[in-house]
Short mmCIF file of C-alpha atoms and ligand atoms in Angstrom, two decimals:
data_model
loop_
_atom_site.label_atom_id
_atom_site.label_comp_id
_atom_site.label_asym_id
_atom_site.label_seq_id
_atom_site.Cartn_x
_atom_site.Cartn_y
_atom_site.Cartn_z
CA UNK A 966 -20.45 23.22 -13.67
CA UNK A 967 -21.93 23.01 -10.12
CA UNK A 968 -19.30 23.26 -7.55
CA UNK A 969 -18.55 19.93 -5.54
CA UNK A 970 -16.41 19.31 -2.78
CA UNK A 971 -12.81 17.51 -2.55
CA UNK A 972 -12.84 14.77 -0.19
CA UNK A 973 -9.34 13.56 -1.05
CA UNK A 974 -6.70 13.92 -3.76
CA UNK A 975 -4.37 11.32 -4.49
CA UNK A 976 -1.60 10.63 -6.82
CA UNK A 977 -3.72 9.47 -9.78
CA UNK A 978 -7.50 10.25 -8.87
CA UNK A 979 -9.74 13.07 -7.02
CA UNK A 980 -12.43 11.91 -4.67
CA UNK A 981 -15.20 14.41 -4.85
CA UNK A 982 -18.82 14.44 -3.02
CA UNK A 983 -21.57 12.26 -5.54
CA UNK A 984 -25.03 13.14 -5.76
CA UNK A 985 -26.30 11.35 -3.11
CA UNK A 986 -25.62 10.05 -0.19
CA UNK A 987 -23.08 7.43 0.02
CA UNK A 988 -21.89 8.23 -3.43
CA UNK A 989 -18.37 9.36 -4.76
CA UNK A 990 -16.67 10.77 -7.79
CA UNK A 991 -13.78 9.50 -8.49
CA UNK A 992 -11.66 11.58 -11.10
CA UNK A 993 -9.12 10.24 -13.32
CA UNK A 994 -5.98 12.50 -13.80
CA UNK A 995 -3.50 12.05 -15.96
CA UNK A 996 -0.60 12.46 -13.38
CA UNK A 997 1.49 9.14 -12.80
CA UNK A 998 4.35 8.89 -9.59
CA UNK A 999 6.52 5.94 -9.14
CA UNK A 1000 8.42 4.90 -6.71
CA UNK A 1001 6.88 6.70 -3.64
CA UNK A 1002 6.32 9.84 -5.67
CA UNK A 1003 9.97 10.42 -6.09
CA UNK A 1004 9.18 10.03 -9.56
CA UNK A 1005 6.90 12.81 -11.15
CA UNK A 1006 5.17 12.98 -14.47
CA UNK A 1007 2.23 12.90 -16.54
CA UNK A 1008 0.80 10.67 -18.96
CA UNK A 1009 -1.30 12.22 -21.47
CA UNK A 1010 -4.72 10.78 -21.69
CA UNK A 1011 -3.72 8.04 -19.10
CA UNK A 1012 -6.78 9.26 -17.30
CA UNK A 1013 -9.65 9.00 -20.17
CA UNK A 1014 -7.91 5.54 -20.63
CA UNK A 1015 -7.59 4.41 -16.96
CA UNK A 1016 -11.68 5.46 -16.48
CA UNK A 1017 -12.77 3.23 -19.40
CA UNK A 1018 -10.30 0.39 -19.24
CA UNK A 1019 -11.91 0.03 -15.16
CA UNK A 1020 -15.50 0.55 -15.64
CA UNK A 1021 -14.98 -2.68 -18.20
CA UNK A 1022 -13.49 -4.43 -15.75
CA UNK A 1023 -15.16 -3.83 -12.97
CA UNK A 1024 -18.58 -4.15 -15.11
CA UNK A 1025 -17.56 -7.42 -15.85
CA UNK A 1026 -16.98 -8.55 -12.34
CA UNK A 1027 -19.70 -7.66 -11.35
CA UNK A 1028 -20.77 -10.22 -14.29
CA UNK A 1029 -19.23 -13.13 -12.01
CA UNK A 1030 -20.67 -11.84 -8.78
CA UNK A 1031 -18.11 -9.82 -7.28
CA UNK A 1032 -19.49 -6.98 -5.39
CA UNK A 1033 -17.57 -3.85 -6.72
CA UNK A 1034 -18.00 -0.01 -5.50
CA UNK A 1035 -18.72 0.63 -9.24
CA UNK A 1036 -21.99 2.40 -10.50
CA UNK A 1037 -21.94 4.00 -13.38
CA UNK A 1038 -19.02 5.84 -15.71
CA UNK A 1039 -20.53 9.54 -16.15
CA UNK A 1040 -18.16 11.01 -18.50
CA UNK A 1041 -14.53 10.82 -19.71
CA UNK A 1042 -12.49 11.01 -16.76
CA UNK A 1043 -15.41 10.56 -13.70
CA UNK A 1044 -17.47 7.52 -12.78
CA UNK A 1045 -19.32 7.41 -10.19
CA UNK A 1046 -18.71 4.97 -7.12
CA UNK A 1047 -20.25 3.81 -3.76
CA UNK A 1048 -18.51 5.48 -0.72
CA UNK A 1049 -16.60 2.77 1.14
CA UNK A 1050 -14.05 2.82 4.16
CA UNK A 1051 -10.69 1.65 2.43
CA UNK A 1052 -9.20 -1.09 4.11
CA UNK A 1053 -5.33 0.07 4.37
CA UNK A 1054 -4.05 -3.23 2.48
CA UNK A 1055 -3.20 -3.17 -0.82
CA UNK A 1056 -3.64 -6.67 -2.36
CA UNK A 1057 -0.98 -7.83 -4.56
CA UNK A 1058 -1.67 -11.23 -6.73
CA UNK A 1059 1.49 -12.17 -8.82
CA UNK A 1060 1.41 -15.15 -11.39
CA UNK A 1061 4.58 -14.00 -12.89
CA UNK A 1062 7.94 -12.93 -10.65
CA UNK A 1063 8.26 -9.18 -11.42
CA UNK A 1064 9.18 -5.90 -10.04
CA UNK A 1065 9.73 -6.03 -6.01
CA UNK A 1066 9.61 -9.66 -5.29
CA UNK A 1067 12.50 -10.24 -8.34
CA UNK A 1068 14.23 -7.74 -6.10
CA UNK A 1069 13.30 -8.95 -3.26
CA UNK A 1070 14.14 -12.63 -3.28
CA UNK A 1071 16.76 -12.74 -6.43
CA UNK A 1072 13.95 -14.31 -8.91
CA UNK A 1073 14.41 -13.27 -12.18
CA UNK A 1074 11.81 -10.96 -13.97
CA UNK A 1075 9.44 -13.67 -16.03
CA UNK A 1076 10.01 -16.67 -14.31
CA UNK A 1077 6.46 -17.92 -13.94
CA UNK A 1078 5.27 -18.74 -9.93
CA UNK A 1079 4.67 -22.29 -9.62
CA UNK A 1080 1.40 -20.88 -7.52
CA UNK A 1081 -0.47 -17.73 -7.74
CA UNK A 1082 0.83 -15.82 -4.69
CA UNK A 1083 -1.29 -13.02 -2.88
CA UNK A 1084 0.95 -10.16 -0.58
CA UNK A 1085 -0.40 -7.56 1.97
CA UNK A 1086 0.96 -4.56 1.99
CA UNK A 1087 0.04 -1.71 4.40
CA UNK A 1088 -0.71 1.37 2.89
CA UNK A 1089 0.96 4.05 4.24
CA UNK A 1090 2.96 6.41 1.62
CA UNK A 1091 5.18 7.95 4.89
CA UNK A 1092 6.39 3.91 5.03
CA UNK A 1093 7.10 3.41 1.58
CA UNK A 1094 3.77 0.90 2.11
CA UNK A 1095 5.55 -1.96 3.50
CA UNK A 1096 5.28 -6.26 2.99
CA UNK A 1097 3.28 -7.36 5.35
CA UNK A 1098 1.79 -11.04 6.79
CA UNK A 1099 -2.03 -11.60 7.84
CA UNK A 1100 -0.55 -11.87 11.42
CA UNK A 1101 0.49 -7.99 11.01
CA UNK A 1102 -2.98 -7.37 9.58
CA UNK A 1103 -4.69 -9.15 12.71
CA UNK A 1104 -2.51 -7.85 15.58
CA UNK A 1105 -2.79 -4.07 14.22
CA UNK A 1106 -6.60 -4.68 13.67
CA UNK A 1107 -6.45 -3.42 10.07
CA UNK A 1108 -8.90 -6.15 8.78
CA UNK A 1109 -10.53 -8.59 10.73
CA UNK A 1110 -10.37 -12.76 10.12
CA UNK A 1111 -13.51 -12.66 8.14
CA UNK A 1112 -12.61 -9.93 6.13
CA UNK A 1113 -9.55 -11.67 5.17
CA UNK A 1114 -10.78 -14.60 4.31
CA UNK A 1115 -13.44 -12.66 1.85
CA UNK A 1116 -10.53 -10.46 0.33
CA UNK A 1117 -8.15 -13.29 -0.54
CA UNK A 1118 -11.20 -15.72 -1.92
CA UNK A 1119 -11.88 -12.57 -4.45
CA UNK A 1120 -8.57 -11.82 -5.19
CA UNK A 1121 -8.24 -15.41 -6.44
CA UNK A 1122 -11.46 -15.33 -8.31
CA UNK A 1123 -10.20 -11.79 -10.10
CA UNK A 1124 -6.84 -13.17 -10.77
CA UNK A 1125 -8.62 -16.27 -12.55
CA UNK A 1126 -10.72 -14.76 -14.64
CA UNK A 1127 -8.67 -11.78 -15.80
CA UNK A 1128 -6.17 -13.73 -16.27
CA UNK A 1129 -8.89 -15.25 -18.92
CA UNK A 1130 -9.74 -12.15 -20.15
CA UNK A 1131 -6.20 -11.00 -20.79
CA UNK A 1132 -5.05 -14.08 -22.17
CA UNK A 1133 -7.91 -13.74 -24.61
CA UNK A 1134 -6.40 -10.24 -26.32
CA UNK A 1135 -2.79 -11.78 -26.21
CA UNK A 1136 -2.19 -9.83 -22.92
CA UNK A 1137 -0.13 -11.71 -20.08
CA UNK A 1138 -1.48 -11.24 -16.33
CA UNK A 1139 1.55 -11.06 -14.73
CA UNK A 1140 0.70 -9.01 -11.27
CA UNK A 1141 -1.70 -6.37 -10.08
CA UNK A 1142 -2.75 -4.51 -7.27
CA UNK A 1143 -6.69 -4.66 -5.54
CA UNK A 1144 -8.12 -2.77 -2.75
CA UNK A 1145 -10.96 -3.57 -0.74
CA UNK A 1146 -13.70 -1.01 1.11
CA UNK A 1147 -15.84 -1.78 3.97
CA UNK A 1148 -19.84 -0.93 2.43
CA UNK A 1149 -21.88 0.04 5.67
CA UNK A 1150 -24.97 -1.16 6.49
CA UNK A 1151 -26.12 0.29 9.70
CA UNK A 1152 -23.74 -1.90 12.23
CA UNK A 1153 -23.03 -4.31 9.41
CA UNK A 1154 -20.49 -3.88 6.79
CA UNK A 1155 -19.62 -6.00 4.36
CA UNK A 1156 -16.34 -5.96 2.13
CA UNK A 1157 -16.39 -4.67 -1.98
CA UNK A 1158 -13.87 -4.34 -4.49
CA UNK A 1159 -12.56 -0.77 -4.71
CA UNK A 1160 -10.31 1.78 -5.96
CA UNK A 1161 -9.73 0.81 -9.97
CA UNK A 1162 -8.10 -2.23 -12.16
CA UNK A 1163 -5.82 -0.29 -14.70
CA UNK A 1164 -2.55 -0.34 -16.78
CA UNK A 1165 -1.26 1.85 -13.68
CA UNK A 1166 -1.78 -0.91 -11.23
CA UNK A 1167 -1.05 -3.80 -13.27
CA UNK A 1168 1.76 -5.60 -14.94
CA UNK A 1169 0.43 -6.42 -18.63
CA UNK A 1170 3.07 -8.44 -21.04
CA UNK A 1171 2.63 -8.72 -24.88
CA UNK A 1172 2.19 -12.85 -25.29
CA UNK A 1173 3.88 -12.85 -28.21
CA UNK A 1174 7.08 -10.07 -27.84
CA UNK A 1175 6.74 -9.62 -23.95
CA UNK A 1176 6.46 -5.85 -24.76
CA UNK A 1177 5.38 -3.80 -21.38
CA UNK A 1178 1.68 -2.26 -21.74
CA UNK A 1179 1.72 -0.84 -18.21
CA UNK A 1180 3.03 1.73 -15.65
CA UNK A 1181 6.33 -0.20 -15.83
CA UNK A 1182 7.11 1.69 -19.34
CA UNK A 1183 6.69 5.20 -17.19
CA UNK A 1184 8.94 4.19 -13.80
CA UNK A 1185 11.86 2.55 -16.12
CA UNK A 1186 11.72 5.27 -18.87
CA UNK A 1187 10.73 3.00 -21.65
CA UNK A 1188 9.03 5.26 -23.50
CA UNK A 1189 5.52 5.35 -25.33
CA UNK A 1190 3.44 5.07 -22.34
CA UNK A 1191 0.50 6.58 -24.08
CA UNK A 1192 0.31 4.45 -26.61
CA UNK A 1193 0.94 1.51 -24.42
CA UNK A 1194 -2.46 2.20 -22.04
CA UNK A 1195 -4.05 2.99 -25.79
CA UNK A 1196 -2.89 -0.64 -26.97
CA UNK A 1197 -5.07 -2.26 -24.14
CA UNK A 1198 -8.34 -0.41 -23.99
CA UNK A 1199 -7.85 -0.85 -28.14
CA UNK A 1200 -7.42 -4.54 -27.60
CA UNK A 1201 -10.32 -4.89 -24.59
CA UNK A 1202 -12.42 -3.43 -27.44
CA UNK A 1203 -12.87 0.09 -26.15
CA UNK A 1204 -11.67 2.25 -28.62
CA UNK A 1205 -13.22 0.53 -31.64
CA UNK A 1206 -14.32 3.25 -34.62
CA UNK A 1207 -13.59 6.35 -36.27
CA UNK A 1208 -16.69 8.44 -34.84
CA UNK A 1209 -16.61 8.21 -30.89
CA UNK A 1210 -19.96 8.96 -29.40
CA UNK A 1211 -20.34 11.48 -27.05
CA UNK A 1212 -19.29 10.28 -24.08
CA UNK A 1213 -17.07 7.71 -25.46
CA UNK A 1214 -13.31 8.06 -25.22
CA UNK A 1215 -11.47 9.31 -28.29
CA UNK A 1216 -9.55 7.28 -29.91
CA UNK A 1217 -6.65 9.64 -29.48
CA UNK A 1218 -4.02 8.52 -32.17
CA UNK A 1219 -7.69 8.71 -34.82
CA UNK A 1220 -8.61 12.06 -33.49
CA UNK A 1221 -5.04 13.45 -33.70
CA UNK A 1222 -4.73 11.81 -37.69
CA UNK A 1223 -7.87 13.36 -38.09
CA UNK A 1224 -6.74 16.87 -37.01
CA UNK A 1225 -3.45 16.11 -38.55
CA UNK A 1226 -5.16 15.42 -42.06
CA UNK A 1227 -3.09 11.96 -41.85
CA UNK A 1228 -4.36 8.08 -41.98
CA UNK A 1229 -4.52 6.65 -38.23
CA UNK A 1230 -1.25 5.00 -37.69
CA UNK A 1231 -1.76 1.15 -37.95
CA UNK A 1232 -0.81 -0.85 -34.51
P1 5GP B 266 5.52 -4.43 -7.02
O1 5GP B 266 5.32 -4.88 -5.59
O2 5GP B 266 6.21 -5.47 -7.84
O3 5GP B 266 6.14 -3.07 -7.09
O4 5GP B 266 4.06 -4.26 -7.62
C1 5GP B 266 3.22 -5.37 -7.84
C2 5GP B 266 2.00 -4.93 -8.65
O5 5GP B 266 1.18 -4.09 -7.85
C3 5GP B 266 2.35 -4.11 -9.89
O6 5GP B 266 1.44 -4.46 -10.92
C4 5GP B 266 2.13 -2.68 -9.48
O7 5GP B 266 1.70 -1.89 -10.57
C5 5GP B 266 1.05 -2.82 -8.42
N1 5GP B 266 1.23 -1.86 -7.34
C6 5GP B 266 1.88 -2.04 -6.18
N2 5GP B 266 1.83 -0.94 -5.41
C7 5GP B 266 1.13 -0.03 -6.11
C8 5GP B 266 0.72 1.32 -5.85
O8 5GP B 266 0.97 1.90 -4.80
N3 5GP B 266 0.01 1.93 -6.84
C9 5GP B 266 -0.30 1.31 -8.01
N4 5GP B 266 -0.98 1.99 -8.95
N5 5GP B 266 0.04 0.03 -8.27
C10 5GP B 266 0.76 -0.62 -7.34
#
C-alpha cells in the first residue's frame, strides 16, 4: 500500500490525504469513547458497519438535494470525501427527550418533544463541548447568519426524512448529531453536510421493544453492541446474502457461522 499522510486522528476516524486535491480519506476504526473519552473501548467491526451504514445515508441525501462531502466508499473501512473546513458546532436534532437534555431539564428518557428541537454545541473536547445559543455562535464568529440559517433548514430536512427512513425498518429517530463544513470556492464557500450519520452518533429505538441499536448500549454497558450496529445496516438492507462481494461488508455473524461450521444465528 502507498504511503499517505495523517492529517488528523480522532476518536472514531483517521483523516488521511485523498488522491487529489481537495479530497480526504476518512477511515473508520473500530475504537468507541464516551463521555469525553473517559470511557475507552472498542467495538468490533463498528467501523466496517459505521462506513456502510453512512455512505447509504449520505447517498441518499444527496437523493433529496442535500449537498454532502460524500464521494465515493472505496473499501471496507475508507470512503472517500471532499475536504471541508469543519464548522466547530455540532448539530443536535432531538424528536425524543434522551440522554443530556433528560438530564439536563428533569424530562424523562422517551417522552416524545412536542417539536423537533435543534441544539448547538461548540466543539471543543478540552470543554466537555458545551450547550450553546446562536447568539454564542454569532458573537464568537464560529458561523456566520447565513450559514446558520442553511445548517438549521438541513438539519430539519435530514431529521424529516430519516426519520422516514427509520420509521420504515421499525427504527425510532430519537436524536442525532450533524456537522457541517465550509466547501471553498475561491472567496466563496458554501456550507455541506459532513463528518458521518451512524449508530455512534445517533439514538436508534426498536419501535416495537424500545431496544437500544446505538452507541448508548456501549456508554451504559448494555451489552451486544456489535450486534446492535449489525441489526441496522441488516435492516437498512446492507448486509443482505450469504456471499458478500468483494468490497461489500461481511456479514459478520454469516462469515463467523460459516467459519464456525454453524447455521447463521436467526435475528
Ligand atoms: P446527548 O446530548 O444527549 O449526549 O447526545 C445527543 C445525540 O447526539 C446522541 O444521539 C449522541 O449520540 C449524539 N452526540 C452528541 N455528541 C456527540 C459526540 O461528540 N460524538 C458522537 N458520535 N455523537 C454525539
Amino acid at each position: 500500500m502507498s504511503r499517505r499522510s495523517k492529517i488528523y486522528e480522532g476518536k472514531a476516524k483517521i483523516l488521511y490525504e485523498g488522491p487529489e486535491p481537495g479530497t480526504i480519506i476518512q477511515y473508520f476504526k473500530d475504537d468507541a469513547t464516551a463521555f469525553n473519552a473517559e470511557k475507552k473501548g472498542t467495538i468490533n467491526g463498528k467501523g466496517v458497519i459505521n462506513n456502510r451504514i453512512s455512505e447509504h445515508v449520505f447517498t441518499r441525501l444527496a437523493h433529496i438535494g442535500i449537498p454532502t462531502h460524500f464521494i465515493r466508499r472505496l473499501n471496507m473501512r475508507e470512503q472517500l470525501v471532499r475536504q471541508v473546513e469543519i464548522i466547530p458546532i455540532e448539530v443536535v436534532v432531538r424528536n425524543v427527550a434522551a440522554g443530556s437534555i433528560s438530564k439536563r431539564l428533569g424530562i424523562e428518557e422517551g417522552e416524545p418533544l412536542p417539536h423537533s428541537l435543534i441544539e448547538y454545541y461548540y466543539k471543543d473536547d478540552s470543554l466537555g463541548d458545551p450547550l450553546v445559543a446562536e447568539e454564542h455562535i454569532a458573537c464568537f464568529n464560529w458561523a456566520s447568519h447565513e450559514e446558520m440559517q442553511d445548517i438549521s433548514s438541513m438539519a430539519i430536512r435530514i431529521n424529516d426524512f430519516l426519520c422516514g427512513m427509520f420509521a420504515a425498518i421499525d427504527i425510532r429517530l430519537v436524536d442525532f448529531k450533524l456537522e457541517f463544513g465550509r466547501l471553498f470556492d475561491g472567496d466563496y464557500s458554501r456550507v455541506i453536510l459532513a463528518d458521518e450519520i451512524s449508530p455512534d452518533g445517533c439514538r436508534l429505538w426498536d419501535v416495537k421493544s424500545g431496544e437500544k441499536l446505538d452507541k448508548d448500549r456501549f456508554r451504559r454497558d448494555l451489552g451486544d453492541e456489535e450486534e446492535a450496529y449489525r441489526e441496522v445496516a441488516r435492516r437498512l438492507g446492507l448486509l443482505q446474502g450469504e456471499d458478500n462481494g468483494p468490497g461489500e461488508v461481511l456479514d459478520l455473524s454469516s462469515h463467523r457461522s460459516r467459519m464456525r461450521g454453524t447455521p447463521p444465528s436467526k435475528k
